[in-house]
Amino acid sequence: MERFEGRTLEVSYQDLKRTVPGLAGWACSECDEVEFDAASALRYAKAGDEMIEGSSPG
């Protein structure tokens, strides 16, 4: 695992997509699996939740 900072990644669900800039954590150099640090994990999850909640009818 290699440390990264300032990376922009995309969170997606079905046809919805949102970019989340400024993420930090660790990435596997062989498979590109990502593990976020605590603050980035919360921001990434919040972006996904807001995206899905905003797409709900009614």
PDB file of N, CA and C in Angstrom:
ATOM      1  N   MET A   1       0.852  -1.178   0.000  1.00  0.00           N
ATOM      2  CA  MET A   1       0.000   0.000   0.000  1.00  0.00           C
ATOM      3  C   MET A   1       0.897   1.240   0.000  1.00  0.00           C
ATOM      4  N   GLU A   2       0.521   2.189  -0.820  1.00  0.00           N
ATOM      5  CA  GLU A   2       1.260   3.438  -0.909  1.00  0.00           C
ATOM      6  C   GLU A   2       0.358   4.596  -0.515  1.00  0.00           C
ATOM      7  N   ARG A   3       0.893   5.511   0.249  1.00  0.00           N
ATOM      8  CA  ARG A   3       0.145   6.677   0.723  1.00  0.00           C
ATOM      9  C   ARG A   3      -0.137   7.624  -0.447  1.00  0.00           C
ATOM     10  N   PHE A   4      -1.327   8.221  -0.467  1.00  0.00           N
ATOM     11  CA  PHE A   4      -1.643   9.263  -1.439  1.00  0.00           C
ATOM     12  C   PHE A   4      -2.372  10.395  -0.734  1.00  0.00           C
ATOM     13  N   GLU A   5      -2.286  11.580  -1.314  1.00  0.00           N
ATOM     14  CA  GLU A   5      -2.994  12.758  -0.809  1.00  0.00           C
ATOM     15  C   GLU A   5      -3.446  13.591  -1.995  1.00  0.00           C
ATOM     16  N   GLY A   6      -4.576  14.250  -1.854  1.00  0.00           N
ATOM     17  CA  GLY A   6      -5.066  15.155  -2.885  1.00  0.00           C
ATOM     18  C   GLY A   6      -5.650  14.475  -4.108  1.00  0.00           C
ATOM     19  N   ARG A   7      -6.013  13.220  -4.001  1.00  0.00           N
ATOM     20  CA  ARG A   7      -6.557  12.484  -5.148  1.00  0.00           C
ATOM     21  C   ARG A   7      -8.045  12.768  -5.304  1.00  0.00           C
ATOM     22  N   THR A   8      -8.487  12.863  -6.549  1.00  0.00           N
ATOM     23  CA  THR A   8      -9.903  13.016  -6.857  1.00  0.00           C
ATOM     24  C   THR A   8     -10.421  11.672  -7.352  1.00  0.00           C
ATOM     25  N   LEU A   9     -11.463  11.172  -6.710  1.00  0.00           N
ATOM     26  CA  LEU A   9     -12.074   9.910  -7.116  1.00  0.00           C
ATOM     27  C   LEU A   9     -13.559  10.122  -7.361  1.00  0.00           C
ATOM     28  N   GLU A  10     -14.150   9.178  -8.062  1.00  0.00           N
ATOM     29  CA  GLU A  10     -15.561   9.273  -8.405  1.00  0.00           C
ATOM     30  C   GLU A  10     -16.355   8.253  -7.600  1.00  0.00           C
ATOM     31  N   VAL A  11     -17.458   8.696  -7.032  1.00  0.00           N
ATOM     32  CA  VAL A  11     -18.404   7.789  -6.394  1.00  0.00           C
ATOM     33  C   VAL A  11     -19.571   7.660  -7.367  1.00  0.00           C
ATOM     34  N   SER A  12     -20.036   6.441  -7.572  1.00  0.00           N
ATOM     35  CA  SER A  12     -21.122   6.244  -8.536  1.00  0.00           C
ATOM     36  C   SER A  12     -22.125   5.226  -8.014  1.00  0.00           C
ATOM     37  N   TYR A  13     -23.350   5.409  -8.472  1.00  0.00           N
ATOM     38  CA  TYR A  13     -24.440   4.493  -8.152  1.00  0.00           C
ATOM     39  C   TYR A  13     -25.394   4.522  -9.327  1.00  0.00           C
ATOM     40  N   GLN A  14     -25.575   3.391  -9.965  1.00  0.00           N
ATOM     41  CA  GLN A  14     -26.385   3.282 -11.172  1.00  0.00           C
ATOM     42  C   GLN A  14     -25.915   4.336 -12.175  1.00  0.00           C
ATOM     43  N   ASP A  15     -26.788   5.255 -12.595  1.00  0.00           N
ATOM     44  CA  ASP A  15     -26.397   6.272 -13.575  1.00  0.00           C
ATOM     45  C   ASP A  15     -25.874   7.549 -12.927  1.00  0.00           C
ATOM     46  N   LEU A  16     -25.803   7.592 -11.612  1.00  0.00           N
ATOM     47  CA  LEU A  16     -25.378   8.794 -10.906  1.00  0.00           C
ATOM     48  C   LEU A  16     -23.873   8.757 -10.663  1.00  0.00           C
ATOM     49  N   LYS A  17     -23.227   9.920 -10.800  1.00  0.00           N
ATOM     50  CA  LYS A  17     -21.789  10.013 -10.550  1.00  0.00           C
ATOM     51  C   LYS A  17     -21.491  11.350  -9.897  1.00  0.00           C
ATOM     52  N   ARG A  18     -20.528  11.346  -8.997  1.00  0.00           N
ATOM     53  CA  ARG A  18     -20.075  12.578  -8.352  1.00  0.00           C
ATOM     54  C   ARG A  18     -18.583  12.440  -8.066  1.00  0.00           C
ATOM     55  N   THR A  19     -17.829  13.483  -8.353  1.00  0.00           N
ATOM     56  CA  THR A  19     -16.405  13.468  -8.036  1.00  0.00           C
ATOM     57  C   THR A  19     -16.186  14.035  -6.641  1.00  0.00           C
ATOM     58  N   VAL A  20     -15.214  13.471  -5.958  1.00  0.00           N
ATOM     59  CA  VAL A  20     -14.868  13.902  -4.605  1.00  0.00           C
ATOM     60  C   VAL A  20     -13.369  14.234  -4.615  1.00  0.00           C
ATOM     61  N   PRO A  21     -13.033  15.528  -4.567  1.00  0.00           N
ATOM     62  CA  PRO A  21     -11.622  15.931  -4.633  1.00  0.00           C
ATOM     63  C   PRO A  21     -10.939  15.905  -3.267  1.00  0.00           C
ATOM     64  N   GLY A  22      -9.620  15.926  -3.302  1.00  0.00           N
ATOM     65  CA  GLY A  22      -8.832  16.107  -2.088  1.00  0.00           C
ATOM     66  C   GLY A  22      -8.836  14.945  -1.123  1.00  0.00           C
ATOM     67  N   LEU A  23      -8.955  13.726  -1.640  1.00  0.00           N
ATOM     68  CA  LEU A  23      -8.984  12.551  -0.775  1.00  0.00           C
ATOM     69  C   LEU A  23      -7.570  12.089  -0.431  1.00  0.00           C
ATOM     70  N   ALA A  24      -7.445  11.424   0.702  1.00  0.00           N
ATOM     71  CA  ALA A  24      -6.157  10.898   1.146  1.00  0.00           C
ATOM     72  C   ALA A  24      -6.354   9.493   1.701  1.00  0.00           C
ATOM     73  N   GLY A  25      -5.287   8.723   1.659  1.00  0.00           N
ATOM     74  CA  GLY A  25      -5.335   7.373   2.197  1.00  0.00           C
ATOM     75  C   GLY A  25      -4.217   6.533   1.623  1.00  0.00           C
ATOM     76  N   TRP A  26      -4.503   5.273   1.334  1.00  0.00           N
ATOM     77  CA  TRP A  26      -3.526   4.330   0.833  1.00  0.00           C
ATOM     78  C   TRP A  26      -4.121   3.593  -0.357  1.00  0.00           C
ATOM     79  N   ALA A  27      -3.275   3.287  -1.348  1.00  0.00           N
ATOM     80  CA  ALA A  27      -3.715   2.553  -2.531  1.00  0.00           C
ATOM     81  C   ALA A  27      -2.731   1.423  -2.809  1.00  0.00           C
ATOM     82  N   CYS A  28      -3.266   0.301  -3.225  1.00  0.00           N
ATOM     83  CA  CYS A  28      -2.444  -0.845  -3.600  1.00  0.00           C
ATOM     84  C   CYS A  28      -1.862  -0.588  -4.991  1.00  0.00           C
ATOM     85  N   SER A  29      -0.561  -0.731  -5.133  1.00  0.00           N
ATOM     86  CA  SER A  29       0.088  -0.486  -6.420  1.00  0.00           C
ATOM     87  C   SER A  29      -0.166  -1.610  -7.417  1.00  0.00           C
ATOM     88  N   GLU A  30      -0.648  -2.759  -6.958  1.00  0.00           N
ATOM     89  CA  GLU A  30      -0.900  -3.878  -7.856  1.00  0.00           C
ATOM     90  C   GLU A  30      -2.344  -3.948  -8.329  1.00  0.00           C
ATOM     91  N   CYS A  31      -3.301  -3.682  -7.443  1.00  0.00           N
ATOM     92  CA  CYS A  31      -4.712  -3.848  -7.824  1.00  0.00           C
ATOM     93  C   CYS A  31      -5.509  -2.548  -7.766  1.00  0.00           C
ATOM     94  N   ASP A  32      -4.907  -1.466  -7.285  1.00  0.00           N
ATOM     95  CA  ASP A  32      -5.547  -0.150  -7.190  1.00  0.00           C
ATOM     96  C   ASP A  32      -6.652  -0.083  -6.142  1.00  0.00           C
ATOM     97  N   GLU A  33      -6.720  -1.064  -5.247  1.00  0.00           N
ATOM     98  CA  GLU A  33      -7.665  -0.985  -4.130  1.00  0.00           C
ATOM     99  C   GLU A  33      -7.297   0.215  -3.270  1.00  0.00           C
ATOM    100  N   VAL A  34      -8.319   0.909  -2.753  1.00  0.00           N
ATOM    101  CA  VAL A  34      -8.098   2.128  -1.984  1.00  0.00           C
ATOM    102  C   VAL A  34      -8.640   1.967  -0.574  1.00  0.00           C
ATOM    103  N   GLU A  35      -7.880   2.461   0.395  1.00  0.00           N
ATOM    104  CA  GLU A  35      -8.335   2.564   1.781  1.00  0.00           C
ATOM    105  C   GLU A  35      -8.150   4.020   2.184  1.00  0.00           C
ATOM    106  N   PHE A  36      -9.262   4.705   2.479  1.00  0.00           N
ATOM    107  CA  PHE A  36      -9.198   6.121   2.822  1.00  0.00           C
ATOM    108  C   PHE A  36      -8.776   6.316   4.264  1.00  0.00           C
ATOM    109  N   ASP A  37      -8.177   7.492   4.547  1.00  0.00           N
ATOM    110  CA  ASP A  37      -7.993   7.861   5.944  1.00  0.00           C
ATOM    111  C   ASP A  37      -9.373   8.231   6.496  1.00  0.00           C
ATOM    112  N   ALA A  38      -9.484   8.427   7.792  1.00  0.00           N
ATOM    113  CA  ALA A  38     -10.800   8.605   8.428  1.00  0.00           C
ATOM    114  C   ALA A  38     -11.577   9.793   7.862  1.00  0.00           C
ATOM    115  N   ALA A  39     -10.935  10.937   7.717  1.00  0.00           N
ATOM    116  CA  ALA A  39     -11.634  12.130   7.227  1.00  0.00           C
ATOM    117  C   ALA A  39     -12.096  11.953   5.786  1.00  0.00           C
ATOM    118  N   SER A  40     -11.258  11.357   4.952  1.00  0.00           N
ATOM    119  CA  SER A  40     -11.627  11.141   3.554  1.00  0.00           C
ATOM    120  C   SER A  40     -12.744  10.111   3.426  1.00  0.00           C
ATOM    121  N   ALA A  41     -12.715   9.083   4.266  1.00  0.00           N
ATOM    122  CA  ALA A  41     -13.775   8.072   4.240  1.00  0.00           C
ATOM    123  C   ALA A  41     -15.127   8.706   4.541  1.00  0.00           C
ATOM    124  N   LEU A  42     -15.159   9.595   5.513  1.00  0.00           N
ATOM    125  CA  LEU A  42     -16.415  10.276   5.848  1.00  0.00           C
ATOM    126  C   LEU A  42     -16.893  11.158   4.703  1.00  0.00           C
ATOM    127  N   ARG A  43     -15.981  11.903   4.079  1.00  0.00           N
ATOM    128  CA  ARG A  43     -16.362  12.777   2.966  1.00  0.00           C
ATOM    129  C   ARG A  43     -16.857  11.982   1.764  1.00  0.00           C
ATOM    130  N   TYR A  44     -16.192  10.878   1.452  1.00  0.00           N
ATOM    131  CA  TYR A  44     -16.578  10.037   0.322  1.00  0.00           C
ATOM    132  C   TYR A  44     -17.957   9.420   0.571  1.00  0.00           C
ATOM    133  N   ALA A  45     -18.176   8.911   1.770  1.00  0.00           N
ATOM    134  CA  ALA A  45     -19.470   8.317   2.120  1.00  0.00           C
ATOM    135  C   ALA A  45     -20.576   9.367   2.099  1.00  0.00           C
ATOM    136  N   LYS A  46     -20.302  10.552   2.615  1.00  0.00           N
ATOM    137  CA  LYS A  46     -21.298  11.622   2.628  1.00  0.00           C
ATOM    138  C   LYS A  46     -21.674  12.029   1.207  1.00  0.00           C
ATOM    139  N   ALA A  47     -20.703  12.123   0.320  1.00  0.00           N
ATOM    140  CA  ALA A  47     -20.986  12.474  -1.072  1.00  0.00           C
ATOM    141  C   ALA A  47     -21.897  11.432  -1.710  1.00  0.00           C
ATOM    142  N   GLY A  48     -21.644  10.162  -1.441  1.00  0.00           N
ATOM    143  CA  GLY A  48     -22.496   9.102  -1.974  1.00  0.00           C
ATOM    144  C   GLY A  48     -23.898   9.150  -1.402  1.00  0.00           C
ATOM    145  N   ASP A  49     -24.001   9.367  -0.098  1.00  0.00           N
ATOM    146  CA  ASP A  49     -25.319   9.457   0.543  1.00  0.00           C
ATOM    147  C   ASP A  49     -26.122  10.625  -0.012  1.00  0.00           C
ATOM    148  N   GLU A  50     -25.481  11.784  -0.142  1.00  0.00           N
ATOM    149  CA  GLU A  50     -26.178  12.966  -0.659  1.00  0.00           C
ATOM    150  C   GLU A  50     -26.616  12.764  -2.103  1.00  0.00           C
ATOM    151  N   MET A  51     -25.795  12.095  -2.883  1.00  0.00           N
ATOM    152  CA  MET A  51     -26.125  11.832  -4.276  1.00  0.00           C
ATOM    153  C   MET A  51     -27.376  10.958  -4.362  1.00  0.00           C
ATOM    154  N   ILE A  52     -27.426   9.903  -3.572  1.00  0.00           N
ATOM    155  CA  ILE A  52     -28.565   8.981  -3.605  1.00  0.00           C
ATOM    156  C   ILE A  52     -29.815   9.638  -3.029  1.00  0.00           C
ATOM    157  N   GLU A  53     -29.673  10.349  -1.916  1.00  0.00           N
ATOM    158  CA  GLU A  53     -30.824  11.025  -1.306  1.00  0.00           C
ATOM    159  C   GLU A  53     -31.390  12.089  -2.230  1.00  0.00           C
ATOM    160  N   GLY A  54     -30.534  12.770  -2.965  1.00  0.00           N
ATOM    161  CA  GLY A  54     -30.969  13.810  -3.886  1.00  0.00           C
ATOM    162  C   GLY A  54     -31.676  13.267  -5.109  1.00  0.00           C
ATOM    163  N   SER A  55     -31.501  11.976  -5.393  1.00  0.00           N
ATOM    164  CA  SER A  55     -32.131  11.387  -6.570  1.00  0.00           C
ATOM    165  C   SER A  55     -33.461  10.718  -6.250  1.00  0.00           C
ATOM    166  N   SER A  56     -33.807  10.641  -4.971  1.00  0.00           N
ATOM    167  CA  SER A  56     -35.047   9.975  -4.565  1.00  0.00           C
ATOM    168  C   SER A  56     -36.255  10.811  -4.956  1.00  0.00           C
ATOM    169  N   PRO A  57     -37.276  10.184  -5.539  1.00  0.00           N
ATOM    170  CA  PRO A  57     -38.484  10.932  -5.876  1.00  0.00           C
ATOM    171  C   PRO A  57     -39.245  11.338  -4.612  1.00  0.00           C
ATOM    172  N   GLY A  58     -39.855  12.513  -4.666  1.00  0.00           N
ATOM    173  CA  GLY A  58     -40.710  12.974  -3.570  1.00  0.00           C
ATOM    174  C   GLY A  58     -39.927  13.463  -2.452  1.00  0.00           C
TER     175      GLY A  58
END
